[in-house]
PDB file of C-alpha atoms in Angstrom:
ATOM      1  CA  ASP U   4     -15.046  -8.603   3.935  1.00  0.00           C
ATOM      2  CA  VAL U   5     -13.428  -7.739   0.637  1.00  0.00           C
ATOM      3  CA  LYS U   6     -10.992 -10.329  -0.480  1.00  0.00           C
ATOM      4  CA  VAL U   7      -8.120  -9.787  -2.860  1.00  0.00           C
ATOM      5  CA  THR U   8      -6.493 -13.000  -3.988  1.00  0.00           C
ATOM      6  CA  GLN U   9      -3.121 -13.266  -5.642  1.00  0.00           C
ATOM      7  CA  SER U  10      -2.633 -16.522  -7.460  1.00  0.00           C
ATOM      8  CA  SER U  11       0.873 -17.333  -6.251  1.00  0.00           C
ATOM      9  CA  ARG U  12       2.585 -16.688  -2.949  1.00  0.00           C
ATOM     10  CA  TYR U  13       6.076 -17.550  -4.153  1.00  0.00           C
ATOM     11  CA  LEU U  14       7.370 -17.709  -7.700  1.00  0.00           C
ATOM     12  CA  VAL U  15      10.794 -18.422  -9.167  1.00  0.00           C
ATOM     13  CA  LYS U  16      11.374 -17.582 -12.822  1.00  0.00           C
ATOM     14  CA  ARG U  17      14.336 -17.466 -15.163  1.00  0.00           C
ATOM     15  CA  THR U  18      15.711 -14.330 -16.771  1.00  0.00           C
ATOM     16  CA  GLY U  19      13.934 -13.613 -20.040  1.00  0.00           C
ATOM     17  CA  GLU U  20      10.765 -15.520 -19.197  1.00  0.00           C
ATOM     18  CA  LYS U  21       7.365 -13.905 -19.591  1.00  0.00           C
ATOM     19  CA  VAL U  22       5.701 -13.839 -16.187  1.00  0.00           C
ATOM     20  CA  PHE U  23       2.032 -13.435 -15.347  1.00  0.00           C
ATOM     21  CA  LEU U  24       0.869 -12.361 -11.890  1.00  0.00           C
ATOM     22  CA  GLU U  25      -2.849 -12.695 -11.355  1.00  0.00           C
ATOM     23  CA  CYS U  26      -5.065 -10.780  -8.953  1.00  0.00           C
ATOM     24  CA  VAL U  27      -8.789 -11.253  -8.331  1.00  0.00           C
ATOM     25  CA  GLN U  28     -11.092  -9.240  -6.063  1.00  0.00           C
ATOM     26  CA  ASP U  29     -14.591 -10.237  -5.072  1.00  0.00           C
ATOM     27  CA  MET U  30     -16.302  -6.960  -4.123  1.00  0.00           C
ATOM     28  CA  ASP U  31     -16.990  -5.257  -7.428  1.00  0.00           C
ATOM     29  CA  HIS U  32     -14.347  -2.573  -6.915  1.00  0.00           C
ATOM     30  CA  GLU U  33     -13.668  -0.313  -9.871  1.00  0.00           C
ATOM     31  CA  ASN U  34     -10.093   0.490  -8.903  1.00  0.00           C
ATOM     32  CA  MET U  35      -7.221  -1.970  -8.878  1.00  0.00           C
ATOM     33  CA  PHE U  36      -3.499  -1.450  -8.400  1.00  0.00           C
ATOM     34  CA  TRP U  37      -0.167  -3.180  -8.671  1.00  0.00           C
ATOM     35  CA  TYR U  38       2.695  -2.163  -6.399  1.00  0.00           C
ATOM     36  CA  ARG U  39       6.102  -3.603  -5.766  1.00  0.00           C
ATOM     37  CA  GLN U  40       7.589  -3.544  -2.289  1.00  0.00           C
ATOM     38  CA  ASP U  41      11.335  -3.356  -1.736  1.00  0.00           C
ATOM     39  CA  PRO U  42      13.150  -2.824   1.579  1.00  0.00           C
ATOM     40  CA  GLY U  43      13.843   0.827   2.256  1.00  0.00           C
ATOM     41  CA  LEU U  44      11.799   1.944  -0.741  1.00  0.00           C
ATOM     42  CA  GLY U  45       8.313   1.240   0.513  1.00  0.00           C
ATOM     43  CA  LEU U  46       5.636   0.554  -2.059  1.00  0.00           C
ATOM     44  CA  ARG U  47       6.021   1.852  -5.580  1.00  0.00           C
ATOM     45  CA  LEU U  48       3.094   1.998  -7.982  1.00  0.00           C
ATOM     46  CA  ILE U  49       3.560   0.082 -11.212  1.00  0.00           C
ATOM     47  CA  TYR U  50       0.143   0.347 -12.886  1.00  0.00           C
ATOM     48  CA  PHE U  51      -3.423   0.978 -11.901  1.00  0.00           C
ATOM     49  CA  SER U  52      -6.831   0.632 -13.466  1.00  0.00           C
ATOM     50  CA  TYR U  53     -10.066   2.447 -12.705  1.00  0.00           C
ATOM     51  CA  ASP U  54     -12.285   0.499 -15.059  1.00  0.00           C
ATOM     52  CA  VAL U  55     -12.379  -2.545 -17.287  1.00  0.00           C
ATOM     53  CA  LYS U  56      -9.928  -2.233 -20.181  1.00  0.00           C
ATOM     54  CA  MET U  57      -8.585   1.009 -18.706  1.00  0.00           C
ATOM     55  CA  LYS U  58      -5.044   1.296 -17.402  1.00  0.00           C
ATOM     56  CA  GLU U  59      -2.742   4.036 -16.231  1.00  0.00           C
ATOM     57  CA  LYS U  60       0.999   4.005 -15.713  1.00  0.00           C
ATOM     58  CA  GLY U  61       2.261   4.435 -12.206  1.00  0.00           C
ATOM     59  CA  ASP U  62       5.710   5.565 -11.175  1.00  0.00           C
ATOM     60  CA  ILE U  63       7.717   2.556 -12.388  1.00  0.00           C
ATOM     61  CA  PRO U  64       5.932   0.971 -15.384  1.00  0.00           C
ATOM     62  CA  GLU U  65       9.044   0.100 -17.403  1.00  0.00           C
ATOM     63  CA  GLY U  66       9.301  -3.613 -18.086  1.00  0.00           C
ATOM     64  CA  TYR U  67       5.714  -4.259 -17.060  1.00  0.00           C
ATOM     65  CA  SER U  68       2.309  -4.323 -18.689  1.00  0.00           C
ATOM     66  CA  VAL U  69      -1.177  -5.035 -17.357  1.00  0.00           C
ATOM     67  CA  SER U  70      -4.458  -6.458 -18.503  1.00  0.00           C
ATOM     68  CA  ARG U  71      -7.942  -5.903 -17.181  1.00  0.00           C
ATOM     69  CA  GLU U  72     -10.477  -7.748 -19.312  1.00  0.00           C
ATOM     70  CA  LYS U  73     -12.933  -8.295 -16.448  1.00  0.00           C
ATOM     71  CA  LYS U  74     -13.744  -6.039 -13.534  1.00  0.00           C
ATOM     72  CA  GLU U  75     -12.624  -8.515 -10.910  1.00  0.00           C
ATOM     73  CA  ARG U  76      -9.289  -9.470 -12.448  1.00  0.00           C
ATOM     74  CA  PHE U  77      -6.142  -7.400 -12.901  1.00  0.00           C
ATOM     75  CA  SER U  78      -3.069  -9.098 -14.290  1.00  0.00           C
ATOM     76  CA  LEU U  79       0.520  -7.880 -14.168  1.00  0.00           C
ATOM     77  CA  ILE U  80       2.820  -9.062 -16.935  1.00  0.00           C
ATOM     78  CA  LEU U  81       6.592  -9.008 -16.918  1.00  0.00           C
ATOM     79  CA  GLU U  82       7.386  -9.101 -20.619  1.00  0.00           C
ATOM     80  CA  SER U  83      10.939 -10.403 -20.180  1.00  0.00           C
ATOM     81  CA  ALA U  84      11.837 -10.971 -16.561  1.00  0.00           C
ATOM     82  CA  SER U  85      15.095  -9.541 -15.278  1.00  0.00           C
ATOM     83  CA  THR U  86      16.892  -9.986 -11.967  1.00  0.00           C
ATOM     84  CA  ASN U  87      16.097  -6.402 -10.944  1.00  0.00           C
ATOM     85  CA  GLN U  88      12.432  -7.363 -10.974  1.00  0.00           C
ATOM     86  CA  THR U  89      12.981  -9.689  -8.030  1.00  0.00           C
ATOM     87  CA  SER U  90      10.602  -8.231  -5.466  1.00  0.00           C
ATOM     88  CA  MET U  91       7.385  -8.579  -3.505  1.00  0.00           C
ATOM     89  CA  TYR U  92       4.411  -7.710  -5.698  1.00  0.00           C
ATOM     90  CA  LEU U  93       1.229  -6.473  -4.049  1.00  0.00           C
ATOM     91  CA  CYS U  94      -2.175  -6.147  -5.660  1.00  0.00           C
ATOM     92  CA  ALA U  95      -4.829  -3.890  -4.154  1.00  0.00           C
ATOM     93  CA  SER U  96      -8.353  -2.754  -4.863  1.00  0.00           C
ATOM     94  CA  SER U  97     -10.563   0.067  -3.640  1.00  0.00           C
ATOM     95  CA  LEU U  98     -14.096   1.322  -4.061  1.00  0.00           C
ATOM     96  CA  THR U  99     -13.428   5.034  -4.541  1.00  0.00           C
ATOM     97  CA  GLY U 100     -10.686   7.517  -3.794  1.00  0.00           C
ATOM     98  CA  ALA U 101     -11.958   8.125  -0.264  1.00  0.00           C
ATOM     99  CA  TYR U 102     -11.578   4.519   0.750  1.00  0.00           C
ATOM    100  CA  GLY U 103      -8.489   2.670   1.847  1.00  0.00           C
ATOM    101  CA  TYR U 104      -7.081  -0.152  -0.172  1.00  0.00           C
ATOM    102  CA  THR U 105      -7.600  -3.841   0.392  1.00  0.00           C
ATOM    103  CA  PHE U 106      -4.390  -5.688  -0.362  1.00  0.00           C
ATOM    104  CA  GLY U 107      -3.693  -9.234  -1.384  1.00  0.00           C
ATOM    105  CA  SER U 108      -1.153 -11.323   0.508  1.00  0.00           C
ATOM    106  CA  GLY U 109       1.522 -10.603  -2.074  1.00  0.00           C
ATOM    107  CA  THR U 110       3.623 -12.621  -4.508  1.00  0.00           C
ATOM    108  CA  ARG U 111       7.317 -12.898  -3.774  1.00  0.00           C
ATOM    109  CA  LEU U 112       8.954 -13.197  -7.181  1.00  0.00           C
ATOM    110  CA  THR U 113      12.546 -14.281  -7.585  1.00  0.00           C
ATOM    111  CA  VAL U 114      14.142 -13.988 -11.019  1.00  0.00           C
ATOM    112  CA  VAL U 115      17.288 -16.084 -11.429  1.00  0.00           C
TER     113      VAL U 115
ATOM    114  CA  ALA S  12       3.861  16.180  -7.059  1.00  0.00           C
ATOM    115  CA  GLN S  13       2.665  14.398  -3.994  1.00  0.00           C
ATOM    116  CA  SER S  14       5.120  12.773  -1.609  1.00  0.00           C
ATOM    117  CA  VAL S  15       5.229  11.261   1.850  1.00  0.00           C
ATOM    118  CA  ALA S  16       8.118  10.882   4.284  1.00  0.00           C
ATOM    119  CA  GLN S  17       8.554   8.623   7.275  1.00  0.00           C
ATOM    120  CA  PRO S  18      11.677  10.004   8.930  1.00  0.00           C
ATOM    121  CA  GLU S  19      12.359   7.002  11.170  1.00  0.00           C
ATOM    122  CA  ASP S  20      13.351   3.625   9.779  1.00  0.00           C
ATOM    123  CA  GLN S  21      12.740   2.043  13.166  1.00  0.00           C
ATOM    124  CA  VAL S  22      10.979   2.916  16.402  1.00  0.00           C
ATOM    125  CA  ASN S  23      11.612   1.049  19.632  1.00  0.00           C
ATOM    126  CA  VAL S  24       9.225   1.274  22.568  1.00  0.00           C
ATOM    127  CA  ALA S  25       8.603  -0.686  25.746  1.00  0.00           C
ATOM    128  CA  GLU S  26       5.305  -2.478  26.195  1.00  0.00           C
ATOM    129  CA  GLY S  27       2.787  -0.283  27.992  1.00  0.00           C
ATOM    130  CA  ASN S  28       4.439   2.960  26.885  1.00  0.00           C
ATOM    131  CA  PRO S  29       2.881   5.329  24.372  1.00  0.00           C
ATOM    132  CA  LEU S  30       4.106   5.081  20.803  1.00  0.00           C
ATOM    133  CA  THR S  31       4.343   7.552  17.927  1.00  0.00           C
ATOM    134  CA  VAL S  32       5.233   6.786  14.326  1.00  0.00           C
ATOM    135  CA  LYS S  33       5.878   9.945  12.343  1.00  0.00           C
ATOM    136  CA  CYS S  34       4.688  10.900   8.869  1.00  0.00           C
ATOM    137  CA  THR S  35       4.887  14.120   6.883  1.00  0.00           C
ATOM    138  CA  TYR S  36       3.423  14.714   3.454  1.00  0.00           C
ATOM    139  CA  SER S  37       3.382  17.086   0.515  1.00  0.00           C
ATOM    140  CA  VAL S  38       0.421  17.543  -1.826  1.00  0.00           C
ATOM    141  CA  SER S  39      -0.886  20.366  -3.960  1.00  0.00           C
ATOM    142  CA  GLY S  40      -4.524  19.923  -2.975  1.00  0.00           C
ATOM    143  CA  ASN S  41      -6.383  18.584   0.025  1.00  0.00           C
ATOM    144  CA  PRO S  42      -4.861  15.324   1.184  1.00  0.00           C
ATOM    145  CA  TYR S  43      -6.429  11.982   1.827  1.00  0.00           C
ATOM    146  CA  LEU S  44      -4.137  10.346   4.402  1.00  0.00           C
ATOM    147  CA  PHE S  45      -3.878   6.692   5.382  1.00  0.00           C
ATOM    148  CA  TRP S  46      -1.975   4.351   7.663  1.00  0.00           C
ATOM    149  CA  TYR S  47      -1.413   0.691   6.893  1.00  0.00           C
ATOM    150  CA  VAL S  48       0.258  -2.076   8.898  1.00  0.00           C
ATOM    151  CA  GLN S  49       2.108  -5.129   7.651  1.00  0.00           C
ATOM    152  CA  TYR S  50       2.645  -8.016  10.019  1.00  0.00           C
ATOM    153  CA  PRO S  51       5.399 -10.537   9.205  1.00  0.00           C
ATOM    154  CA  ASN S  52       4.646 -12.586   6.091  1.00  0.00           C
ATOM    155  CA  ARG S  53       1.291 -10.881   5.654  1.00  0.00           C
ATOM    156  CA  GLY S  54      -0.175  -8.377   3.231  1.00  0.00           C
ATOM    157  CA  LEU S  55      -0.841  -4.770   4.191  1.00  0.00           C
ATOM    158  CA  GLN S  56      -3.898  -4.016   6.276  1.00  0.00           C
ATOM    159  CA  PHE S  57      -5.728  -0.710   6.390  1.00  0.00           C
ATOM    160  CA  LEU S  58      -5.556   0.931   9.849  1.00  0.00           C
ATOM    161  CA  LEU S  59      -7.192   4.345   9.538  1.00  0.00           C
ATOM    162  CA  LYS S  60      -7.715   7.335   7.282  1.00  0.00           C
ATOM    163  CA  TYR S  61      -8.216  11.075   7.337  1.00  0.00           C
ATOM    164  CA  ILE S  62     -10.455  12.552   4.669  1.00  0.00           C
ATOM    165  CA  THR S  63     -12.044  15.575   6.309  1.00  0.00           C
ATOM    166  CA  GLY S  64     -13.450  16.713   9.654  1.00  0.00           C
ATOM    167  CA  ASP S  65     -11.992  16.023  13.089  1.00  0.00           C
ATOM    168  CA  ASN S  66      -8.206  16.157  13.068  1.00  0.00           C
ATOM    169  CA  LEU S  67      -7.950  13.161  15.394  1.00  0.00           C
ATOM    170  CA  VAL S  68      -9.024   9.946  13.724  1.00  0.00           C
ATOM    171  CA  LYS S  69      -9.354   6.566  15.380  1.00  0.00           C
ATOM    172  CA  GLY S  70      -8.690   3.258  13.724  1.00  0.00           C
ATOM    173  CA  SER S  71      -8.198  -0.427  14.287  1.00  0.00           C
ATOM    174  CA  TYR S  72      -6.354  -2.053  17.213  1.00  0.00           C
ATOM    175  CA  GLY S  73      -6.520   1.103  19.370  1.00  0.00           C
ATOM    176  CA  PHE S  74      -4.461   3.241  17.001  1.00  0.00           C
ATOM    177  CA  GLU S  75      -5.205   6.873  16.275  1.00  0.00           C
ATOM    178  CA  ALA S  76      -3.618   9.563  14.141  1.00  0.00           C
ATOM    179  CA  GLU S  77      -3.593  13.327  14.261  1.00  0.00           C
ATOM    180  CA  PHE S  78      -3.822  15.432  11.132  1.00  0.00           C
ATOM    181  CA  ASN S  79      -1.899  18.706  11.418  1.00  0.00           C
ATOM    182  CA  LYS S  80      -2.349  20.864   8.346  1.00  0.00           C
ATOM    183  CA  SER S  81       0.133  23.571   9.324  1.00  0.00           C
ATOM    184  CA  GLN S  82       2.889  21.030   9.919  1.00  0.00           C
ATOM    185  CA  THR S  83       1.725  18.766   7.058  1.00  0.00           C
ATOM    186  CA  SER S  84       1.953  15.801   9.393  1.00  0.00           C
ATOM    187  CA  PHE S  85      -0.145  12.745  10.134  1.00  0.00           C
ATOM    188  CA  HIS S  86       1.532  10.937  13.036  1.00  0.00           C
ATOM    189  CA  LEU S  87       0.286   7.545  14.163  1.00  0.00           C
ATOM    190  CA  LYS S  88      -0.167   7.094  17.908  1.00  0.00           C
ATOM    191  CA  LYS S  89      -1.216   4.573  20.489  1.00  0.00           C
ATOM    192  CA  PRO S  90      -1.492   5.297  24.232  1.00  0.00           C
ATOM    193  CA  SER S  91      -0.160   1.912  25.367  1.00  0.00           C
ATOM    194  CA  ALA S  92       1.919  -0.309  23.089  1.00  0.00           C
ATOM    195  CA  LEU S  93       1.587  -4.075  22.927  1.00  0.00           C
ATOM    196  CA  VAL S  94       4.236  -6.578  21.853  1.00  0.00           C
ATOM    197  CA  SER S  95       1.784  -7.675  19.158  1.00  0.00           C
ATOM    198  CA  ASP S  96       1.953  -4.172  17.650  1.00  0.00           C
ATOM    199  CA  SER S  97       5.450  -4.970  16.384  1.00  0.00           C
ATOM    200  CA  ALA S  98       5.161  -4.669  12.617  1.00  0.00           C
ATOM    201  CA  LEU S  99       5.968  -2.495   9.609  1.00  0.00           C
ATOM    202  CA  TYR S 100       3.859   0.655   9.318  1.00  0.00           C
ATOM    203  CA  PHE S 101       3.256   2.622   6.158  1.00  0.00           C
ATOM    204  CA  CYS S 102       1.880   6.121   5.802  1.00  0.00           C
ATOM    205  CA  ALA S 103       0.186   6.948   2.488  1.00  0.00           C
ATOM    206  CA  VAL S 104      -1.220  10.043   0.821  1.00  0.00           C
ATOM    207  CA  ARG S 105      -3.572  10.692  -2.031  1.00  0.00           C
ATOM    208  CA  ASP S 106      -3.838  14.168  -3.529  1.00  0.00           C
ATOM    209  CA  ASN S 107      -7.507  15.046  -3.853  1.00  0.00           C
ATOM    210  CA  PRO S 108      -8.723  15.803  -6.426  1.00  0.00           C
ATOM    211  CA  THR S 109      -5.731  16.184  -8.725  1.00  0.00           C
ATOM    212  CA  GLY S 110      -4.123  12.905  -7.670  1.00  0.00           C
ATOM    213  CA  GLY S 111      -7.045  10.824  -8.786  1.00  0.00           C
ATOM    214  CA  PHE S 112      -6.800   7.365  -7.350  1.00  0.00           C
ATOM    215  CA  LYS S 113      -3.023   7.302  -7.166  1.00  0.00           C
ATOM    216  CA  THR S 114      -1.747   6.740  -3.642  1.00  0.00           C
ATOM    217  CA  ILE S 115       1.866   7.314  -2.679  1.00  0.00           C
ATOM    218  CA  PHE S 116       3.360   5.288   0.171  1.00  0.00           C
ATOM    219  CA  GLY S 117       6.185   6.137   2.512  1.00  0.00           C
ATOM    220  CA  ALA S 118       9.215   3.878   2.896  1.00  0.00           C
ATOM    221  CA  GLY S 119       7.822   2.361   6.061  1.00  0.00           C
ATOM    222  CA  THR S 120       8.748   2.421   9.752  1.00  0.00           C
ATOM    223  CA  ARG S 121       9.467  -0.766  11.617  1.00  0.00           C
ATOM    224  CA  LEU S 122       8.054  -0.745  15.130  1.00  0.00           C
ATOM    225  CA  PHE S 123       9.582  -2.950  17.801  1.00  0.00           C
ATOM    226  CA  VAL S 124       7.720  -3.270  21.078  1.00  0.00           C
ATOM    227  CA  LYS S 125       9.784  -4.892  23.807  1.00  0.00           C
ATOM    228  CA  ALA S 126       8.166  -6.814  26.644  1.00  0.00           C
TER     229      ALA S 126
END
């Protein structure tokens, strides 16, 4: 089975800190995604990548950046964390557009 | 622009009864449609998908979904609910081909199955 691993399950950071969320997948998928999940809002796409060093903005990219230096790793960066970025962050990967996503377990980030 | 709506925040059903979780969508091209489930304190798991072909698709854990193009709906169904089906369910749509790999998720429907 495809495995998507997110480095931290829970994270508490201070306002203004630079935060790195790491995601690694082990099945050679081209496509990787970062979503945030908030109650009542579902999942909202932050960034996605369809190849190494390629990235595309999703629906809510403000305050975030990403890095994909290797195919298996897709990092989400909060340049200067703010309290409104407190959320559950979900990483996902997929083989092609016709396939469903495989999600990681999520990182619950609290910014204080 | 593509969008997906789950009109019910919560669905309550008794164990053994049939269940339906509703989903409607809007895309400009041919849709790829998906259902995912999230159990408490777990990540999302893929349940089933519709890409093309038979309008009734079957997925994991006895779930199925019916694609209805005229009503732009993709409702999730199960003939007999189990208490263990209680979870958060997300419908998702990808606009093929113009949407690329971008998938839009609904807000989610929480299913409660009572023993």
